[in-house]
Short mmCIF file of C-alpha atoms and ligand atoms in Angstrom, two decimals:
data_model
loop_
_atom_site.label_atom_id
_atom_site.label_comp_id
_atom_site.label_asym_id
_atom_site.label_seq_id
_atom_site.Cartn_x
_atom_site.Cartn_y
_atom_site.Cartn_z
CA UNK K 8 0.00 0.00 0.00
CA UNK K 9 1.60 3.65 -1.17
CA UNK K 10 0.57 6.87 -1.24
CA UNK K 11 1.08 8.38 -4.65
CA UNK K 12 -0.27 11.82 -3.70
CA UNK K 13 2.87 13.12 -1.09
CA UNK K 14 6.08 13.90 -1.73
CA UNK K 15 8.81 11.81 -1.20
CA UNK K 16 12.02 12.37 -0.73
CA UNK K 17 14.57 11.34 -3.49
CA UNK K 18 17.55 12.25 -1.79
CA UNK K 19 19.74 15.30 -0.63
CA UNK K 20 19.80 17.85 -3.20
CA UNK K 21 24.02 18.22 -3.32
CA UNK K 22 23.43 14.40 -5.08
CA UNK K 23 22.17 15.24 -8.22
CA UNK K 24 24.39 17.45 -9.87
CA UNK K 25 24.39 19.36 -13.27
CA UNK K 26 24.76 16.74 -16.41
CA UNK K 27 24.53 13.65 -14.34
CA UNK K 28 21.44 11.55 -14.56
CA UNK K 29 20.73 9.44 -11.57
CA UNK K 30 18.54 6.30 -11.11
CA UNK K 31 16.45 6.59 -8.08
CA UNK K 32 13.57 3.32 -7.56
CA UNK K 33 10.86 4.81 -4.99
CA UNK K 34 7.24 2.84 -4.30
CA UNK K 35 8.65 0.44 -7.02
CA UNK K 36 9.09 3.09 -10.06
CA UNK K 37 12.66 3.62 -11.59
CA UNK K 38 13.01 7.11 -11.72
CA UNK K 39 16.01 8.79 -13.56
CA UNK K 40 16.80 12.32 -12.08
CA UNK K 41 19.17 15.19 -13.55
CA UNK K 42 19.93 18.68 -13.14
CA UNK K 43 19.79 20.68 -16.10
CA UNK K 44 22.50 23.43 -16.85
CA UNK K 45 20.15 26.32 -14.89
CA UNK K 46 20.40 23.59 -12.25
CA UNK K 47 16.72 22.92 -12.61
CA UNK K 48 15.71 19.13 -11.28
CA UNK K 49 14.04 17.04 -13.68
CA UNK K 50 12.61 13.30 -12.80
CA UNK K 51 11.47 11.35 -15.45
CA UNK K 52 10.61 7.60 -15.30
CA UNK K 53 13.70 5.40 -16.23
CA UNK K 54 12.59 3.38 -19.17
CA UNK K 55 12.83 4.82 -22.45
CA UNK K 56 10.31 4.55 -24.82
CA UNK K 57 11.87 3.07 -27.74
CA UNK K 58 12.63 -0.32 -26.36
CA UNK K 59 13.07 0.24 -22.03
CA UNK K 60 16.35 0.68 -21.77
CA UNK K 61 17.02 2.93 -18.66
CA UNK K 62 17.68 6.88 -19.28
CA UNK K 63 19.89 6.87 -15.95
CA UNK K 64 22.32 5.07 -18.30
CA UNK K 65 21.92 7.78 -20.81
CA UNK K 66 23.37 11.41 -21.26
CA UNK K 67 22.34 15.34 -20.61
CA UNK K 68 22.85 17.08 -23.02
CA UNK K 69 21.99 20.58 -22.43
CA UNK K 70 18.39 20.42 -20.57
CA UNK K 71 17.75 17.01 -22.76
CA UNK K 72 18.47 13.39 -21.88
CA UNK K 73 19.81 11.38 -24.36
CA UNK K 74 19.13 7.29 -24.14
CA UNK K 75 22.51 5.61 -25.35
CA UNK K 76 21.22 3.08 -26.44
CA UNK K 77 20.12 3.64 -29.98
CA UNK K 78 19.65 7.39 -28.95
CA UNK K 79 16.75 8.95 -29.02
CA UNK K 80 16.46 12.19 -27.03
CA UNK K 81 14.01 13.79 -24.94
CA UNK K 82 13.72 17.44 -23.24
CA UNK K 83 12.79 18.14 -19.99
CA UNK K 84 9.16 17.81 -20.42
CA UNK K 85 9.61 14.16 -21.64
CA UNK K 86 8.80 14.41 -24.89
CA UNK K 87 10.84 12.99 -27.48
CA UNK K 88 12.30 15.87 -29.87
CA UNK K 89 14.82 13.07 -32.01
CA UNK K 90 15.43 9.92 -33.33
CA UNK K 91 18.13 9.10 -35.10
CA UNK K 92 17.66 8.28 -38.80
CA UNK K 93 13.90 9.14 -38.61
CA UNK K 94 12.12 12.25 -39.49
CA UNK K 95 8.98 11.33 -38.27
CA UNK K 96 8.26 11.30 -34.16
CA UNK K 97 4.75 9.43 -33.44
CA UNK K 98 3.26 11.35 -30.88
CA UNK K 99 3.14 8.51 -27.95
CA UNK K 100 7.05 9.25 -27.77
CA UNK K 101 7.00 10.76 -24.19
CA UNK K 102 8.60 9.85 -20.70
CA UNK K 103 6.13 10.41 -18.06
CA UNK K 104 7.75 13.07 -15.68
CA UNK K 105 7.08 13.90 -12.10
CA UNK K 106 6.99 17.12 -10.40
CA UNK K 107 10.40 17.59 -8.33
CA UNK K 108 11.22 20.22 -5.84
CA UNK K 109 14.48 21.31 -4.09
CA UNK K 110 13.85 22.20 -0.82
CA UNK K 111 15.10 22.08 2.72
CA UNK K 112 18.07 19.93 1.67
CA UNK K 113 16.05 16.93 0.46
CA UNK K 114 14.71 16.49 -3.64
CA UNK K 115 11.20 16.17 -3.00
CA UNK K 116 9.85 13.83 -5.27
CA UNK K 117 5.39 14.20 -6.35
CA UNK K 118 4.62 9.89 -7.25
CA UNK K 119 1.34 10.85 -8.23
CA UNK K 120 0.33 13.26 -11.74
CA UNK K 121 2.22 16.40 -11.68
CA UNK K 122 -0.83 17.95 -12.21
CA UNK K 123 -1.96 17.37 -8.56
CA UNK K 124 1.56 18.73 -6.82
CA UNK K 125 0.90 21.39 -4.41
CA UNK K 126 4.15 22.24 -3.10
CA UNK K 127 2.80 24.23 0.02
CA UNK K 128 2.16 20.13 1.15
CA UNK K 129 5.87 20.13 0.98
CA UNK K 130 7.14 19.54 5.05
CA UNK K 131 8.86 22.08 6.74
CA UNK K 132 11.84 20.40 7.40
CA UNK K 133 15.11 21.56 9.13
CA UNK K 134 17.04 20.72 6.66
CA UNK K 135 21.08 20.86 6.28
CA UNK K 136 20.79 24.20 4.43
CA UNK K 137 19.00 25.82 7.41
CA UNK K 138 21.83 28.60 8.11
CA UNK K 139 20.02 28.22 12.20
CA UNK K 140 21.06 25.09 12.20
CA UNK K 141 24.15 22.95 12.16
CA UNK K 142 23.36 19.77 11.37
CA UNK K 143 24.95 16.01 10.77
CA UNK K 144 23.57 14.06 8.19
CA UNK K 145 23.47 10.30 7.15
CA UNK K 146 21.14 7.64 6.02
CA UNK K 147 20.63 4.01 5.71
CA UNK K 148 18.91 1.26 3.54
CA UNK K 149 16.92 -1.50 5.50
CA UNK K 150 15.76 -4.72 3.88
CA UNK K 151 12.26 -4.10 5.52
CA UNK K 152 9.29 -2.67 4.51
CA UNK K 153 8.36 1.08 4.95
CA UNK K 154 5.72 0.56 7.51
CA UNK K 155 8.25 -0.82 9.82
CA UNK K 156 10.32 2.16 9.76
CA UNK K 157 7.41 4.45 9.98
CA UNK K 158 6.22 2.43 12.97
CA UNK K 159 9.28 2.56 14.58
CA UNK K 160 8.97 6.45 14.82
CA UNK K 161 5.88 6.68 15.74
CA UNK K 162 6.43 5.18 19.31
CA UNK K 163 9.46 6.04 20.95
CA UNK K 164 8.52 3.54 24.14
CA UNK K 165 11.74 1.18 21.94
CA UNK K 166 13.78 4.44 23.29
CA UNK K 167 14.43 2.77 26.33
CA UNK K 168 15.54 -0.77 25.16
CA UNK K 169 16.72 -0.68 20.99
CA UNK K 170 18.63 2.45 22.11
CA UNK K 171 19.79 1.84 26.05
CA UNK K 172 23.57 1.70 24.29
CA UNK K 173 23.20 4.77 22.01
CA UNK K 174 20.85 7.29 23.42
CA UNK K 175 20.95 5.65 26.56
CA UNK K 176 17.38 6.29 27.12
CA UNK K 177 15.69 6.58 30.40
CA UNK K 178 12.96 3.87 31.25
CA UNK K 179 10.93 6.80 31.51
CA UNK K 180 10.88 6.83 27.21
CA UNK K 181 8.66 3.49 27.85
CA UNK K 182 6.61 4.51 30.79
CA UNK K 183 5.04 7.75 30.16
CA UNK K 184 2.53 8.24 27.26
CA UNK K 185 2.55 10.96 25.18
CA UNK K 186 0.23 13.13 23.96
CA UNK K 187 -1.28 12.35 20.36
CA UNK K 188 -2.75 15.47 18.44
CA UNK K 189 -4.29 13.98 15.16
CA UNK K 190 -3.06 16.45 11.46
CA UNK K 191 -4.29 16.75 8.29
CA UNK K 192 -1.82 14.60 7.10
CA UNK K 193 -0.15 12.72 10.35
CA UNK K 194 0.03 13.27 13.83
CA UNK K 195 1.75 15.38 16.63
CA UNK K 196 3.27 13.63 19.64
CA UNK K 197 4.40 15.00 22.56
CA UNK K 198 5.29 14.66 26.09
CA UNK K 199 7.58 15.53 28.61
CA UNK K 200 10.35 13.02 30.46
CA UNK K 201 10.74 15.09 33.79
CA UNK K 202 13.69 14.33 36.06
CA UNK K 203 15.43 11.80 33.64
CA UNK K 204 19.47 11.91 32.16
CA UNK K 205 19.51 13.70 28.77
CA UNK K 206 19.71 11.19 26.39
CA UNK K 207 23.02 11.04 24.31
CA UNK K 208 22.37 13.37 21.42
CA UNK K 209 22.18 16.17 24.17
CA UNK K 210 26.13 16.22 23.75
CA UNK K 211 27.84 17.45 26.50
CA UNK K 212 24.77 17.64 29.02
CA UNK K 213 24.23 13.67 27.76
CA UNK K 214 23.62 11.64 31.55
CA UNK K 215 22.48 14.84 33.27
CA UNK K 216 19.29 15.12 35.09
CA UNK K 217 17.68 17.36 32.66
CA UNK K 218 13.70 17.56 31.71
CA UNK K 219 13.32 16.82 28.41
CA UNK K 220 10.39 18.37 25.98
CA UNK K 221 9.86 16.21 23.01
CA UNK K 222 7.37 16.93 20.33
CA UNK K 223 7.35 15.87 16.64
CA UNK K 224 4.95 15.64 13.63
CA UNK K 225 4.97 12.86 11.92
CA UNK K 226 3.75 13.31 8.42
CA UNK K 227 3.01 11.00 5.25
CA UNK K 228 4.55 9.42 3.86
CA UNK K 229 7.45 8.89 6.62
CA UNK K 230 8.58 12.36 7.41
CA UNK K 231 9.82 13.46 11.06
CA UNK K 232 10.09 16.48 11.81
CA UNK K 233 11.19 16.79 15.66
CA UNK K 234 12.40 19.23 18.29
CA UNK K 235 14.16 18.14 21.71
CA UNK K 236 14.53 20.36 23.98
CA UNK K 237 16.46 20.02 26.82
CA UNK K 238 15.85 21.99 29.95
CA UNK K 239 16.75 22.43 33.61
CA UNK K 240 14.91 20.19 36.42
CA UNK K 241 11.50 21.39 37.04
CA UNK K 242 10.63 23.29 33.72
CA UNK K 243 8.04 20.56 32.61
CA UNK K 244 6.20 21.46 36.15
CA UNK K 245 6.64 25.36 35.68
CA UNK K 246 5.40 25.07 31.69
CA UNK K 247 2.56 23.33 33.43
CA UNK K 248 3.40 20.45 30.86
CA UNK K 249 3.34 22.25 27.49
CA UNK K 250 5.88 23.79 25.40
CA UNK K 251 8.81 24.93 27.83
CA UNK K 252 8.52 28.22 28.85
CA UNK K 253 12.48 29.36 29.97
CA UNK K 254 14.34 26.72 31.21
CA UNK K 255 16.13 25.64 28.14
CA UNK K 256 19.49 24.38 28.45
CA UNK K 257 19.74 23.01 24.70
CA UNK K 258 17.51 22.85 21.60
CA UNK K 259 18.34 20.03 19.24
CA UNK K 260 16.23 19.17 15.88
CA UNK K 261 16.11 16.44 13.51
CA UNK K 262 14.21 15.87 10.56
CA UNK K 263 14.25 12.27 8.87
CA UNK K 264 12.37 10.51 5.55
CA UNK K 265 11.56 7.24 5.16
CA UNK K 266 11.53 6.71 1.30
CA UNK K 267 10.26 3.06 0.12
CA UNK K 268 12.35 1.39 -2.56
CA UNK K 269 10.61 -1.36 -3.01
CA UNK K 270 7.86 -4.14 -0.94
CA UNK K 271 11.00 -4.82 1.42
CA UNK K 272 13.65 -2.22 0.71
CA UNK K 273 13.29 0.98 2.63
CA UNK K 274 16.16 4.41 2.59
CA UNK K 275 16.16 6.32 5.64
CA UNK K 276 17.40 9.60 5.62
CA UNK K 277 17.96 11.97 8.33
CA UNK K 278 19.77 15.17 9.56
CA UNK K 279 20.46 15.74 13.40
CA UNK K 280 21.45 18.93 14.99
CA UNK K 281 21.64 21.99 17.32
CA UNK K 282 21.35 25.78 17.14
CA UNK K 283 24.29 26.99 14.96
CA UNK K 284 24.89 29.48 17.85
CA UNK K 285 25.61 26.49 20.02
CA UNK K 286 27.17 23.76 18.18
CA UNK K 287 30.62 23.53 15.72
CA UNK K 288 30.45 21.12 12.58
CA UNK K 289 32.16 18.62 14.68
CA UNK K 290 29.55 18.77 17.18
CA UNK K 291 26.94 18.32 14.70
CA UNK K 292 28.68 15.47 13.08
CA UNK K 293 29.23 13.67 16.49
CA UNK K 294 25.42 14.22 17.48
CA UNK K 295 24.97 12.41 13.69
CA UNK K 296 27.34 9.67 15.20
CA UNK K 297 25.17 9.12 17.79
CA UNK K 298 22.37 9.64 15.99
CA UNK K 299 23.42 6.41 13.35
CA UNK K 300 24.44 4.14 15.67
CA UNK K 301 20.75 4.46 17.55
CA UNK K 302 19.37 4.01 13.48
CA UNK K 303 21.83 0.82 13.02
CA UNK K 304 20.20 -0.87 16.34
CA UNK K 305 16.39 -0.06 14.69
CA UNK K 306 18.04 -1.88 11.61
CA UNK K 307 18.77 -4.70 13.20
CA UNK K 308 15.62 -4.98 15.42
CA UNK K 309 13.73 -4.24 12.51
CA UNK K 310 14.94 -6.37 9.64
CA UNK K 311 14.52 -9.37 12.45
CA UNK K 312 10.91 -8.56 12.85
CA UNK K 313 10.71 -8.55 9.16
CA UNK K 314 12.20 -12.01 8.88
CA UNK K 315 9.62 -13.28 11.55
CA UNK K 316 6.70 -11.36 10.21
CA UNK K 317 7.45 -13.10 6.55
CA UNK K 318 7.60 -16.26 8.28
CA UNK K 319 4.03 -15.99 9.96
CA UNK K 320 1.39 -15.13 7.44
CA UNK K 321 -2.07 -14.21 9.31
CA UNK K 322 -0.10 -12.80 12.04
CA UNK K 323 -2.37 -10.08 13.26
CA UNK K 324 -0.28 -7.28 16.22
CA UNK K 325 -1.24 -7.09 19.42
CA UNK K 326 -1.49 -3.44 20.21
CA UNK K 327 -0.55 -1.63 23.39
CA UNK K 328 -1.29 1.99 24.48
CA UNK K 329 1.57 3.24 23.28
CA UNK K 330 0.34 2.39 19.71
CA UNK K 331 -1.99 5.51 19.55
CA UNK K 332 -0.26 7.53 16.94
CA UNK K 333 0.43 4.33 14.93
CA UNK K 334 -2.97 3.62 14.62
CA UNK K 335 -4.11 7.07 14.14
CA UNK K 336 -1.46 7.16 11.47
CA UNK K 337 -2.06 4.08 9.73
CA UNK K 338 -5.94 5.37 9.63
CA UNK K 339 -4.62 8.06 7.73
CA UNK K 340 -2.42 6.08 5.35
CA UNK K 341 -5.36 3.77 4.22
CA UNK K 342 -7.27 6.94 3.57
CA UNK K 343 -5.10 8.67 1.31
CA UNK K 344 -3.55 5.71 -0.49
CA UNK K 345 -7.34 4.76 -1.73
CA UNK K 346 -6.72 8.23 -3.66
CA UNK K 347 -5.73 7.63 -7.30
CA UNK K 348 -2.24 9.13 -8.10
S1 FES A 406 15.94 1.87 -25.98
FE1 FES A 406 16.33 3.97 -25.89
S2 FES A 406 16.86 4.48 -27.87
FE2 FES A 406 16.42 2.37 -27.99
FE1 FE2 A 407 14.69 4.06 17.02
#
């Protein structure tokens, strides 16, 4: 089950570079991407339509892709503009293309008909170009389905066992519930962990009794977008349990898409940081550090539960309490992926 009508994200924006066509394979489509000379993104699907041979394997020329295999050439919109040896182009010679957006770091990527993109459903991602914000990057491919991954966000009770060596995370990540606040397109969760050791990403105030304001949105089709904030003892009671008012001893923010390749092939991408007025690069790359090794332990707790789940058809979860925003979620997912795209 996919949504086709989000956006997706294709990858950082510093990988596709001018006159370079890259193959991309998101909900199952091969997608070839290139920047043209005005450094314009174009995403076209990778099969040409002479005889399929992929267009990632071709060549930009100009604002055009050229398939190399018995050349014929195509501009930006897709259409096919020659063929070698032949005068006449039959009219069904076109690429399907999909509307593709720079933005916040990440090529966003619309699976469903150009037409429909509205870019203001774009997320509002910190992204690495956010001059506030100095952030580590990296990303991961796990041989598991997207829901899995998405899952896995969306209930951070596995804080306090997947990621006791990496964040070590409080048991207080399991025990208290946060709140749920149902979106348009996903859901908000927050809560508070009062009088508990900053987990790891905190840096330098990582182990110290801090409270700890976390509150993300999680939006379709996998997209974090999360602020912890950590603050001194006793501003959770004194904010009377909302957003911390004073108190803050550190602000971090992460932002992180889950991008399905295929049924069980999943990227994960994510950027991790602080306030630029309060971290160097090599603070932001060792918050990253910490940041991966957490991701690597939801890799390997994840593609497990993948192997078991494909081994037990009919299988049906057991939810807990702490599966609120997963269910609310997946409500939301079944809704819009009944939308054609
Ligand atoms: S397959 Fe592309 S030109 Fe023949
Ligand atoms: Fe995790």
């Amino acid at each position: 089950m996919f949504v086709r009508n989000c956006w997706y994200v294709a990858g950082w924006s510093d990988e596709f570079t001018i006159g370079s066509p890259q193959a991309r394979t998101i909900i199952d489509q091969p997608i070839v991407l290139y920047r043209t000379p005005e450094g314009d993104l174009v995403a076209m699907e990778d099969r040409c339509v002479h005889r399929g041979a992929p267009l990632s394997a071709g060549r930009c020329e100009g604002s055009a892709l050229r398939c190399l295999y018995h050349g014929l050439k195509f501009d930006r919109t897709g259409i096919c503009v020659e063929i070698p040896g032949q005068e006449k182009i039959p009219d069904r010679a076109r690429v399907r293309t999909f509307a593709v957006e720079d933005r916040h770091g990440w090529a966003w990527l619309w699976m469903g008909n150009a037409e429909a993109a509205d870019t203001a459903l774009i997320p509002a991602a910190t992204g690495i170009d956010n001059p506030d914000w100095r952030m580590g990057r990296g990303e991961e491919v796990f041989a598991a389905e997207y829901n899995l991954l998405n899952d896995n966000l969306l209930d951070f009770s596995h804080l306090s066992y997947v990621h006791r060596n990496s964040f070590k995370a409080d048991e207080k990540w399991a025990t208290e519930r946060p709140t749920v606040t149902v979106l348009d397109r996903g859901v908000r969760v927050q809560r508070w962990i009062a009088n508990a050791p900053a987990i790891a990403s905190a840096r330098d105030l990582g182990g110290t009794p801090v409270d700890t304001w976390s509150s993300y949105e999680f939006l379709i089709p996998g997209i974090l977008l999360m602020e912890t904030t950590f603050c001194s003892l006793g501003t959770a009671e004194a904010s009377d349990f909302g957003p911390p008012v004073g108190g803050i001893l550190r602000e971090n923010r992460s932002s992180q898409a889950i991008t399905p390749i295929s049924a069980r092939s999943t990227r994960y991408l994510f950027c991790i940081g602080s306030r630029a007025s309060d971290a160097s690069p090599e603070d932001a790359d060792a918050t990253a550090a910490v940041a991966r090794m957490a991701f690597l332990e939801d890799r390997a707790m994840i593609e497990s539960q993948q192997e078991i789940l494909d081994k037990s058809p009919g299988f049906a979860p057991m939810p807990t309490t702490a599966d609120k925003a997963i269910v609310h979620f997946q409500r939301i997912m079944k809704r819009l992926s009944s939308v054609a795209g």
